[in-house]
């Protein structure tokens, strides 16, 4: 369902703006057009404006939850008395009969029927235990209230209730307003009315006795949360000066948030009794019944959409200005040329659109995503692949070097340094693939011993305790075996012979040349501790 046909507006506006620029009534500021085409000497171009969806009846789009879940009357069937006449106790509530059922949906159907349709709770059978009911209305979307919330009670207005709101999809709740016949007694709050509020105290949470006092329910069934009277503190009594309110909303986040909700909760704490004493003989007289709830508002789209769509049981802004997200709260991919910000009502009447700007996302095909970094005011590639890094994935990751004969967008542009873990200081190499060698090693990967050096795998190849040195070898410093003259090998396991194998030189202590990989395998076979360091 569309609140507003943006296309129609655009087309209209396109024709209007050629002749007149006085499209907007300046007092209100409509903010109903996100963009329009303008003709100038340079030809056709777009003009962008802050925009918002029209206000609508938000009760069509909500989900209602009751706590306790079985608090609706009629299961099992029950008879109850009317409040005004305690001797009339022949009203029936039966959930299994459509005409006698009072399910929650009847709070949101189209009124105007007589008698009215209403939701009704079970009666206060467990008196004096409190009769508590929570009615939660959830939109799963941020909504900006534009008119009073109005609840209509068919049972007499409750003697105590709290209206609460959530801004974070029901995770946390704040009170909106307290209602009681006696605010001091019920909530230890001084009774106030919305007329007591000023611009400075507009955000105060008050307790009011205005909608509970007296017992004249037949004529006065409604409980309000006053939005318009709060607006009027800035916009004047007839809301003539909305520009002033919009200016305030632009600059004051708390004020904006005050009128913004994702959920509402009505906490019913004590039903109408119409008397100081509860008639314990006739508890069927006490219950809650609500025939109607009005919530007027608009989707919050951060002034980046004039259209809100209801799609798959969910509200979502139809975002313009290259924004995206349920509230148009982000810039679209490739439009992150500057930080996202909400549109602004100011300057009146067209506002500032704060559109998201296109950005050239050059990552040499090692990534297809860029991100705007506000701190640096720059756009960088994210998640560079193929061992690349850098703002445009134009550098090689540490441990890799640039393949000079490959193009920057080649998948093989970065080559593994492959530094010998035993012979190198680190796993990094210079731009031509040379690793930094430890003393005694050489080669691009430091994989060879210099003359006069030999591979010494250093740590724990042998251990006296476990007698790893064989053939009478003696373990020295837990690191090597000193072999009898007729034996050689790391563990003195070999009979000495004349010719040496290649690689690094033997010492005269009987140490043998082994390639690091060989000694590593040996150690793994022996179940020895992890290799720490190897030296030449
Ligand atoms: C509702 O359910 C609760 C527990 O699930 C039970 O204690 C209570 O009696 C029920 N109330 C009614 C009115 O059926
Ligand atoms: C209603 O909501 C309040 C918190 O807002 C919670 O403490 C309470 O347990 C809920 N349920 C009932 C039946 O009051
Ligand atoms: C609320 O909306 C989000 C998407 O914005 C969705 O993933 C989630 O399932 C919705 N939650 C409910 C309770 O509908
Ligand atoms: C209601 O109260 C009146 C007295 O006030 C009593 O006569 C009558 O029996 C009561 N009705 C029920 C259903 O308890
Ligand atoms: C957003 O992007 C589309 C192309 O993807 C472009 O046509 C449009 O003009 C851009 N700008 C705005 C502000 O919508
Ligand atoms: C370097 O890039 C060229 C051209 O793509 C390729 O043929 C060559 O195999 C690459 N060299 C290495 C070591 O990957
Ligand atoms: C890399 O190191 C090698 C050996 O030290 C040297 O010959 C070469 O010039 C270095 N390359 C660069 C680009 O620094
Ligand atoms: Ca109704």
XYZ file of C-alpha atoms and ligand atoms in Angstrom:
635
model
C 0.000 0.000 0.000
C 1.321 3.397 -0.902
C 0.727 6.440 1.212
C 1.562 8.707 -1.590
C 2.225 8.389 -5.266
C 5.596 9.988 -5.669
C 5.506 9.706 -9.416
C 2.369 11.756 -9.746
C 3.868 14.445 -7.601
C 7.059 14.513 -9.584
C 5.277 14.864 -12.862
C 3.029 17.577 -11.493
C 5.925 19.420 -10.069
C 7.923 19.153 -13.241
C 5.241 21.059 -15.067
C 4.668 23.508 -12.254
C 8.246 24.468 -11.730
C 8.754 25.727 -15.213
C 6.329 28.491 -14.615
C 6.464 29.226 -10.953
C 8.831 28.648 -8.060
C 6.124 29.446 -5.495
C 4.944 25.899 -5.155
C 5.365 25.609 -1.405
C 3.130 27.300 1.121
C 5.850 28.853 3.206
C 4.158 28.634 6.591
C 3.838 24.872 6.665
C 6.601 23.542 4.540
C 5.169 20.461 2.906
C 8.299 18.471 2.278
C 6.339 16.127 0.049
C 8.657 16.225 -2.966
C 12.099 14.624 -2.940
C 13.275 15.798 -6.318
C 12.102 17.669 -9.361
C 13.413 18.307 -12.810
C 14.434 21.830 -13.588
C 15.099 23.429 -16.935
C 17.803 25.943 -17.244
C 20.218 27.229 -19.872
C 22.324 24.109 -19.306
C 19.338 21.890 -20.051
C 17.513 19.447 -17.835
C 18.778 18.674 -14.354
C 17.514 17.482 -10.994
C 16.774 19.638 -8.022
C 16.750 17.723 -4.710
C 14.750 18.589 -1.618
C 14.179 17.303 1.902
C 11.028 15.201 1.891
C 8.823 13.069 4.124
C 5.800 10.779 3.738
C 2.330 12.024 4.537
C 0.908 11.328 7.956
C -1.416 8.335 8.061
C -3.458 6.146 10.393
C -0.698 3.953 11.788
C -3.002 1.433 13.462
C -3.363 -0.356 10.125
C 0.239 -1.449 10.265
C 0.805 -2.551 13.836
C 1.038 -5.849 15.652
C -0.758 -6.054 19.004
C 0.362 -8.258 21.899
C -1.393 -8.757 25.204
C 0.235 -9.683 28.490
C -1.038 -11.920 30.043
C -1.917 -13.608 26.771
C -5.121 -15.126 28.163
C -6.459 -11.889 29.637
C -9.162 -11.435 26.971
C -12.603 -12.341 28.291
C -14.715 -15.229 27.045
C -12.547 -18.284 27.559
C -14.265 -19.689 29.545
C -17.457 -17.668 28.906
C -18.272 -15.131 31.546
C -21.113 -12.824 32.433
C -20.374 -9.365 33.655
C -22.287 -6.435 34.972
C -22.352 -2.952 33.553
C -20.543 -0.371 35.620
C -23.344 2.154 35.597
C -25.922 -0.318 36.736
C -24.570 -3.061 39.030
C -27.844 -4.928 38.839
C -27.502 -5.458 35.115
C -25.263 -8.507 35.114
C -26.516 -10.291 32.041
C -23.845 -9.194 29.564
C -22.040 -12.157 28.149
C -18.528 -12.588 26.815
C -17.893 -15.807 24.914
C -14.754 -16.131 22.808
C -16.229 -18.982 20.796
C -19.226 -16.981 19.560
C -18.434 -14.195 17.145
C -21.181 -11.858 18.356
C -20.153 -12.289 21.981
C -16.385 -12.284 21.546
C -14.177 -9.266 22.287
C -10.777 -9.923 20.672
C -7.992 -7.279 20.526
C -8.599 -6.539 16.814
C -11.767 -4.694 17.802
C -9.597 -1.874 19.156
C -8.501 -1.095 15.599
C -11.533 -1.747 13.413
C -13.448 1.058 11.835
C -15.614 2.660 14.469
C -18.858 4.402 13.739
C -20.892 1.334 14.467
C -23.416 1.457 17.233
C -22.987 -0.195 19.631
C -19.238 0.045 19.298
C -17.000 -2.962 18.972
C -14.413 -3.426 21.687
C -11.758 -5.585 23.269
C -12.559 -6.625 26.807
C -10.510 -8.172 29.585
C -11.595 -10.797 32.063
C -13.136 -9.240 35.157
C -11.373 -8.532 38.442
C -12.136 -11.934 39.973
C -8.875 -12.073 41.896
C -9.420 -8.839 43.797
C -7.554 -7.517 45.802
C -4.740 -8.838 43.609
C -4.178 -6.137 40.998
C -5.731 -6.604 37.565
C -2.734 -5.877 35.357
C -2.751 -5.871 31.565
C -0.101 -4.734 29.083
C -1.221 -3.914 25.569
C 1.803 -3.586 23.300
C 1.595 -2.081 19.830
C 4.598 -2.792 17.617
C 5.425 -1.434 14.180
C 8.926 -2.803 13.703
C 9.646 0.554 12.106
C 10.368 3.977 13.482
C 7.296 6.193 13.389
C 6.986 9.914 13.997
C 3.787 10.842 15.805
C 1.881 13.685 14.213
C -1.318 13.773 16.245
C -2.660 12.866 19.669
C -2.834 9.240 20.715
C -6.441 8.638 21.731
C -7.761 5.605 23.595
C -11.505 5.086 23.979
C -12.632 3.059 26.991
C -16.069 1.479 27.066
C -15.658 0.335 30.653
C -14.944 3.624 32.320
C -11.414 4.980 32.121
C -8.863 3.141 34.234
C -8.024 4.601 37.616
C -4.347 3.967 37.033
C -2.453 3.465 33.816
C 0.884 4.259 32.184
C 1.592 4.897 28.532
C 5.089 3.769 27.610
C 7.141 3.976 24.444
C 10.102 2.225 22.942
C 12.480 3.587 20.358
C 14.462 0.402 19.929
C 11.921 -2.227 18.853
C 10.883 -3.085 22.402
C 14.279 -3.645 23.972
C 13.985 -0.660 26.304
C 10.944 1.296 27.413
C 10.393 4.787 28.742
C 7.218 6.179 30.269
C 5.363 8.672 28.061
C 2.678 9.719 30.501
C 1.136 8.568 33.774
C -2.617 8.629 34.354
C -4.370 8.277 37.702
C -7.329 9.477 39.715
C -4.757 10.370 42.353
C -1.252 10.894 40.965
C 0.411 11.353 44.346
C -1.116 8.204 45.732
C -0.562 6.051 42.655
C 2.833 7.252 41.396
C 4.001 9.795 44.006
C 3.927 12.439 41.295
C 2.387 15.904 41.434
C -0.623 16.013 39.123
C -0.066 18.185 36.060
C -1.686 18.809 32.740
C -0.140 19.426 29.365
C -1.084 23.119 29.779
C 1.471 23.329 32.591
C 4.270 22.546 30.149
C 6.488 25.188 28.561
C 9.015 25.021 25.741
C 11.647 24.208 28.321
C 9.724 21.474 30.103
C 8.092 19.976 27.032
C 10.003 16.736 27.389
C 8.994 16.276 31.037
C 7.053 13.125 31.782
C 3.951 14.090 33.700
C 1.186 12.382 35.632
C -2.247 13.691 34.797
C -5.597 13.288 36.531
C -7.423 14.877 33.643
C -8.478 11.612 32.040
C -9.323 9.586 35.113
C -10.977 11.996 37.464
C -14.667 11.825 38.224
C -17.038 9.158 37.159
C -18.702 10.416 34.043
C -17.507 7.686 31.728
C -20.642 7.573 29.703
C -19.875 10.986 28.290
C -16.142 11.078 28.577
C -14.514 7.868 27.522
C -11.263 9.008 26.011
C -7.704 9.162 27.284
C -5.261 11.307 25.320
C -1.565 11.646 24.918
C -1.309 15.187 23.652
C 0.976 15.630 20.689
C -0.615 18.695 19.130
C -0.539 20.710 22.325
C 3.149 19.963 22.623
C 3.706 20.974 19.002
C 1.791 24.164 19.708
C 4.416 25.237 22.233
C 6.648 25.917 19.223
C 4.236 26.251 16.340
C 1.620 28.461 17.985
C -1.949 27.620 19.047
C -3.289 26.795 15.589
C 0.005 25.231 14.469
C 0.377 28.157 12.078
C 4.098 28.318 12.467
C 5.227 24.793 11.718
C 8.462 26.261 10.373
C 9.419 27.156 13.903
C 8.680 23.628 15.115
C 10.591 22.101 12.213
C 13.534 24.332 12.968
C 13.509 23.045 16.535
C 13.186 19.433 15.385
C 16.177 19.893 13.099
C 18.441 21.146 15.808
C 17.261 19.206 18.868
C 17.678 15.450 18.775
C 15.858 14.962 22.098
C 12.831 16.720 20.729
C 12.866 14.614 17.573
C 13.241 11.437 19.595
C 10.421 12.438 21.925
C 7.894 12.151 19.106
C 9.520 9.065 17.605
C 8.510 5.507 18.515
C 8.800 1.948 17.309
C 6.378 0.547 19.923
C 3.787 1.753 22.387
C 2.683 0.000 25.527
C -0.476 0.694 27.502
C -0.058 -0.585 31.038
C -3.446 -0.924 32.679
C -2.941 -1.000 36.438
C -6.369 -0.509 38.002
C -9.779 -0.593 36.353
C -12.515 1.964 36.852
C -14.474 1.325 40.013
C -16.595 4.441 40.054
C -16.451 4.449 43.834
C -13.934 4.567 46.625
C -14.852 1.074 47.752
C -14.689 -1.939 45.514
C -17.890 -3.990 45.693
C -16.456 -7.375 46.527
C -19.782 -9.075 45.974
C -19.981 -7.926 42.394
C -16.447 -8.189 40.998
C -17.902 -8.828 37.549
C -18.397 -5.077 37.416
C -14.673 -4.390 37.062
C -12.768 -4.942 33.855
C -11.109 -3.050 31.013
C -12.764 -2.523 27.643
C -11.257 -0.485 24.815
C -13.210 0.247 21.664
C -10.691 2.329 19.760
C -7.047 3.375 19.647
C -5.903 6.198 17.401
C -2.275 6.606 16.431
C -1.514 9.099 13.670
C 1.993 9.351 12.404
C 4.365 8.937 9.528
C 7.238 6.647 8.734
C 10.487 8.150 9.830
C 12.589 8.306 6.677
C 15.117 10.922 7.781
C 13.686 13.337 5.212
C 14.907 11.138 2.373
C 11.565 9.661 1.201
C 8.084 10.892 0.479
C 6.674 7.436 0.246
C 6.352 4.612 2.763
C 5.411 1.172 1.523
C 3.714 -1.664 3.378
C 5.273 -4.745 1.960
C 5.199 -8.292 3.375
C 3.512 -7.037 6.545
C 6.236 -4.513 7.080
C 6.632 -0.776 6.667
C 9.645 0.549 4.817
C 10.648 3.911 3.422
C 10.938 4.139 -0.339
C 14.268 5.910 -0.141
C 15.457 8.649 -2.476
C 18.670 10.676 -2.605
C 20.595 7.406 -3.007
C 19.971 6.430 0.599
C 18.856 3.001 1.741
C 17.719 1.028 4.822
C 14.264 0.836 6.454
C 14.606 4.483 7.601
C 16.870 5.645 4.729
C 19.552 5.718 7.388
C 22.526 4.834 5.169
C 24.047 5.750 1.850
C 23.618 3.252 -0.953
C 26.566 1.255 -2.112
C 28.860 3.320 -4.324
C 27.199 6.484 -3.030
C 29.427 6.977 -0.048
C 31.325 9.955 -1.368
C 30.549 11.691 1.894
C 29.094 10.761 5.252
C 25.369 10.015 5.401
C 23.249 12.579 7.131
C 19.530 13.078 7.556
C 17.810 15.626 5.397
C 17.057 18.911 7.064
C 13.817 20.903 7.290
C 15.966 23.992 7.135
C 16.112 26.268 5.358
C 12.328 26.531 5.144
C 10.506 25.742 2.893
C 12.507 23.257 0.817
C 15.026 22.103 3.342
C 18.401 20.607 2.576
C 18.363 17.149 1.029
C 21.861 16.052 2.091
C 21.936 13.532 -0.733
C 24.489 10.752 -0.809
C 27.174 11.317 -3.371
C 28.475 8.923 -5.925
C 31.934 7.647 -5.336
C 34.278 6.008 -7.741
C 35.151 2.718 -6.070
C 38.464 1.673 -7.679
C 39.832 -1.512 -6.166
C 41.576 -3.029 -9.197
C 39.044 -5.846 -9.126
C 40.328 -7.165 -5.818
C 37.158 -5.930 -4.089
C 33.819 -4.587 -5.231
C 33.009 -2.633 -2.123
C 34.113 0.726 -0.830
C 33.358 2.403 2.431
C 33.422 6.017 3.491
C 35.687 6.695 6.470
C 34.433 9.840 8.097
C 37.567 10.408 10.162
C 39.726 10.518 7.050
C 37.055 11.994 4.777
C 37.960 9.426 2.204
C 36.644 6.347 0.473
C 38.518 3.090 0.822
C 38.135 -0.401 -0.571
C 36.976 -2.964 1.946
C 37.989 -6.626 2.121
C 40.691 -6.593 -0.590
C 41.246 -10.103 -1.944
C 44.215 -11.806 -3.644
C 46.595 -10.832 -0.829
C 46.237 -7.135 -1.576
C 45.624 -4.203 0.756
C 45.452 -0.408 0.676
C 42.891 2.267 -0.158
C 42.480 0.868 -3.682
C 43.834 -2.651 -2.975
C 46.918 -1.404 -4.776
C 49.472 -2.758 -2.271
C 50.506 -6.268 -1.271
C 49.705 -7.643 2.148
C 52.651 -8.042 4.498
C 54.412 -11.281 3.649
C 53.782 -10.717 -0.072
C 55.557 -8.700 -2.743
C 54.534 -7.175 -6.014
C 54.892 -9.281 -9.145
C 56.583 -6.688 -11.329
C 55.472 -8.313 -14.542
C 51.800 -8.481 -13.574
C 49.197 -5.738 -13.942
C 47.678 -4.283 -10.780
C 44.379 -6.022 -11.451
C 46.017 -9.424 -11.983
C 44.944 -12.074 -9.495
C 48.595 -13.041 -9.105
C 49.907 -9.554 -8.547
C 51.086 -10.389 -5.056
C 53.602 -13.171 -4.557
C 54.172 -14.948 -1.270
C 57.586 -13.954 0.173
C 57.981 -17.503 1.368
C 60.700 -16.494 3.801
C 62.398 -19.486 5.351
C 60.995 -19.560 8.894
C 64.307 -20.717 10.345
C 66.622 -18.451 8.438
C 64.607 -15.213 8.311
C 64.049 -12.423 10.774
C 60.386 -12.151 9.780
C 57.985 -13.341 7.134
C 58.242 -10.039 5.249
C 60.371 -9.302 2.227
C 61.318 -6.218 0.226
C 59.832 -5.166 -3.082
C 61.907 -7.622 -5.048
C 61.121 -10.569 -2.819
C 64.188 -10.581 -0.580
C 63.660 -11.636 3.017
C 65.749 -10.246 5.872
C 68.165 -12.982 6.902
C 69.443 -13.916 10.309
C 73.166 -14.067 10.791
C 74.631 -16.918 8.793
C 71.888 -17.425 6.257
C 71.599 -16.213 2.726
C 69.467 -16.526 -0.374
C 66.314 -14.541 -1.297
C 64.293 -16.569 1.192
C 67.245 -16.975 3.620
C 67.075 -20.660 2.921
C 70.823 -21.312 2.777
C 73.673 -21.241 5.266
C 76.674 -19.084 4.599
C 80.000 -20.941 4.494
C 81.158 -21.867 8.024
C 77.585 -21.995 9.365
C 75.407 -24.994 9.837
C 71.765 -25.530 10.561
C 71.115 -25.940 14.241
C 67.528 -26.547 15.056
C 68.344 -25.200 18.497
C 65.681 -26.208 20.843
C 64.849 -29.495 22.375
C 65.891 -31.970 19.793
C 67.231 -33.967 22.653
C 66.648 -34.206 26.321
C 68.576 -36.093 29.009
C 65.499 -37.001 30.864
C 64.045 -38.880 27.947
C 67.413 -40.085 26.697
C 66.771 -39.102 23.145
C 70.482 -38.998 22.319
C 71.384 -42.413 21.081
C 74.546 -44.540 20.970
C 76.012 -42.949 24.084
C 75.484 -39.351 22.962
C 75.259 -36.697 25.705
C 72.661 -34.017 25.620
C 74.064 -30.522 25.948
C 71.905 -27.654 27.164
C 68.802 -29.585 26.168
C 69.551 -28.579 22.646
C 71.938 -30.951 20.968
C 73.645 -34.259 21.306
C 77.380 -34.564 21.694
C 78.097 -37.843 19.965
C 80.882 -40.385 20.450
C 83.394 -40.058 17.615
C 82.087 -43.024 15.659
C 78.537 -41.674 15.512
C 76.942 -38.698 14.021
C 73.504 -37.360 13.255
C 71.226 -35.126 15.255
C 70.656 -37.866 17.793
C 73.924 -39.704 17.127
C 71.830 -42.227 15.309
C 74.146 -42.582 12.329
C 77.437 -44.311 11.981
C 80.002 -41.673 10.945
C 81.269 -41.991 7.434
C 83.669 -39.917 5.398
C 81.458 -38.016 3.031
C 79.174 -35.254 4.240
C 75.842 -34.555 2.759
C 75.391 -31.136 1.188
C 74.128 -28.051 2.999
C 75.701 -26.468 5.977
C 78.920 -27.656 7.517
C 79.241 -30.089 10.351
C 80.919 -28.974 13.479
C 83.641 -31.066 15.062
C 81.329 -31.753 17.976
C 79.540 -34.166 15.748
C 76.563 -32.078 14.791
C 75.180 -32.949 11.486
C 73.798 -30.933 8.686
C 70.115 -31.296 8.318
C 67.737 -29.235 6.367
C 65.267 -27.467 8.624
C 62.373 -29.346 7.199
C 64.067 -32.614 7.955
C 64.712 -31.700 11.569
C 61.171 -30.465 11.925
C 59.796 -33.763 10.717
C 62.139 -35.554 13.074
C 60.955 -33.562 16.012
C 57.344 -34.133 15.162
C 58.061 -37.828 14.987
C 59.623 -37.690 18.404
C 56.622 -35.860 19.812
C 58.844 -33.114 21.038
C 57.687 -29.681 22.044
C 57.066 -27.081 19.419
C 60.037 -25.717 17.657
C 60.926 -22.322 19.022
C 63.820 -20.959 17.036
C 66.475 -22.297 14.799
C 69.836 -20.739 14.184
C 72.649 -21.282 11.854
C -3.982 -17.387 32.408
O -2.870 -18.286 32.430
C -2.220 -18.326 33.686
C -1.016 -19.222 33.571
O -0.673 -19.485 32.274
C -3.172 -18.839 34.758
O -2.533 -18.814 36.004
C -4.366 -17.929 34.801
O -5.320 -18.443 35.697
C -5.018 -17.810 33.439
N -6.063 -16.817 33.523
C -7.239 -16.987 32.996
C -8.185 -15.870 33.173
O -7.538 -17.991 32.373
C 3.982 -5.317 31.729
O 5.149 -4.549 31.469
C 5.937 -4.270 32.609
C 7.130 -3.461 32.205
O 6.821 -2.443 31.328
C 6.379 -5.543 33.256
O 7.057 -5.250 34.462
C 5.184 -6.437 33.559
O 5.621 -7.671 34.057
C 4.395 -6.667 32.289
N 3.258 -7.557 32.494
C 2.186 -7.298 33.214
C 1.115 -8.317 33.197
O 2.069 -6.279 33.859
C 11.463 -6.520 11.747
O 12.040 -6.088 10.549
C 13.250 -6.713 10.216
C 13.775 -6.137 8.936
O 13.864 -4.757 9.015
C 13.054 -8.206 10.090
O 14.283 -8.836 9.837
C 12.443 -8.750 11.354
O 12.155 -10.108 11.212
C 11.187 -7.988 11.713
N 10.712 -8.440 13.016
C 9.458 -8.782 13.235
C 9.140 -9.199 14.621
O 8.612 -8.747 12.361
C -24.404 -7.445 43.277
O -24.553 -6.662 44.443
C -25.883 -6.579 44.943
C -25.869 -5.648 46.135
O -25.114 -4.509 45.844
C -26.356 -7.965 45.302
O -27.705 -7.875 45.690
C -26.247 -8.866 44.116
O -26.547 -10.186 44.452
C -24.845 -8.850 43.555
N -24.771 -9.611 42.312
C -23.893 -10.564 42.088
C -23.955 -11.222 40.748
O -23.060 -10.903 42.906
C 21.204 8.217 -7.441
O 21.649 7.199 -8.322
C 20.952 7.073 -9.533
C 21.627 6.005 -10.337
O 21.829 4.864 -9.577
C 20.875 8.377 -10.285
O 20.047 8.243 -11.401
C 20.365 9.468 -9.373
O 20.346 10.701 -10.033
C 21.248 9.553 -8.155
N 21.009 10.684 -7.295
C 19.952 10.920 -6.515
C 20.074 12.099 -5.627
O 18.956 10.247 -6.518
C 53.827 -12.788 -12.347
O 52.831 -12.364 -13.249
C 52.961 -12.951 -14.539
C 51.921 -12.289 -15.422
O 50.641 -12.444 -14.880
C 52.772 -14.435 -14.416
O 52.899 -15.047 -15.668
C 53.783 -15.016 -13.444
O 53.530 -16.365 -13.232
C 53.723 -14.298 -12.119
N 54.836 -14.744 -11.302
C 54.626 -15.370 -10.158
C 55.839 -15.749 -9.415
O 53.504 -15.610 -9.722
C 65.822 -6.146 -1.810
O 66.906 -6.717 -1.121
C 67.917 -7.206 -1.977
C 68.936 -7.935 -1.114
O 69.194 -7.187 0.030
C 68.521 -6.063 -2.755
O 69.510 -6.526 -3.639
C 67.417 -5.364 -3.535
O 67.910 -4.202 -4.168
C 66.291 -4.960 -2.597
N 65.234 -4.428 -3.400
C 64.630 -3.308 -3.090
C 63.560 -2.851 -4.031
O 64.909 -2.651 -2.079
Ca -13.725 -0.861 17.735
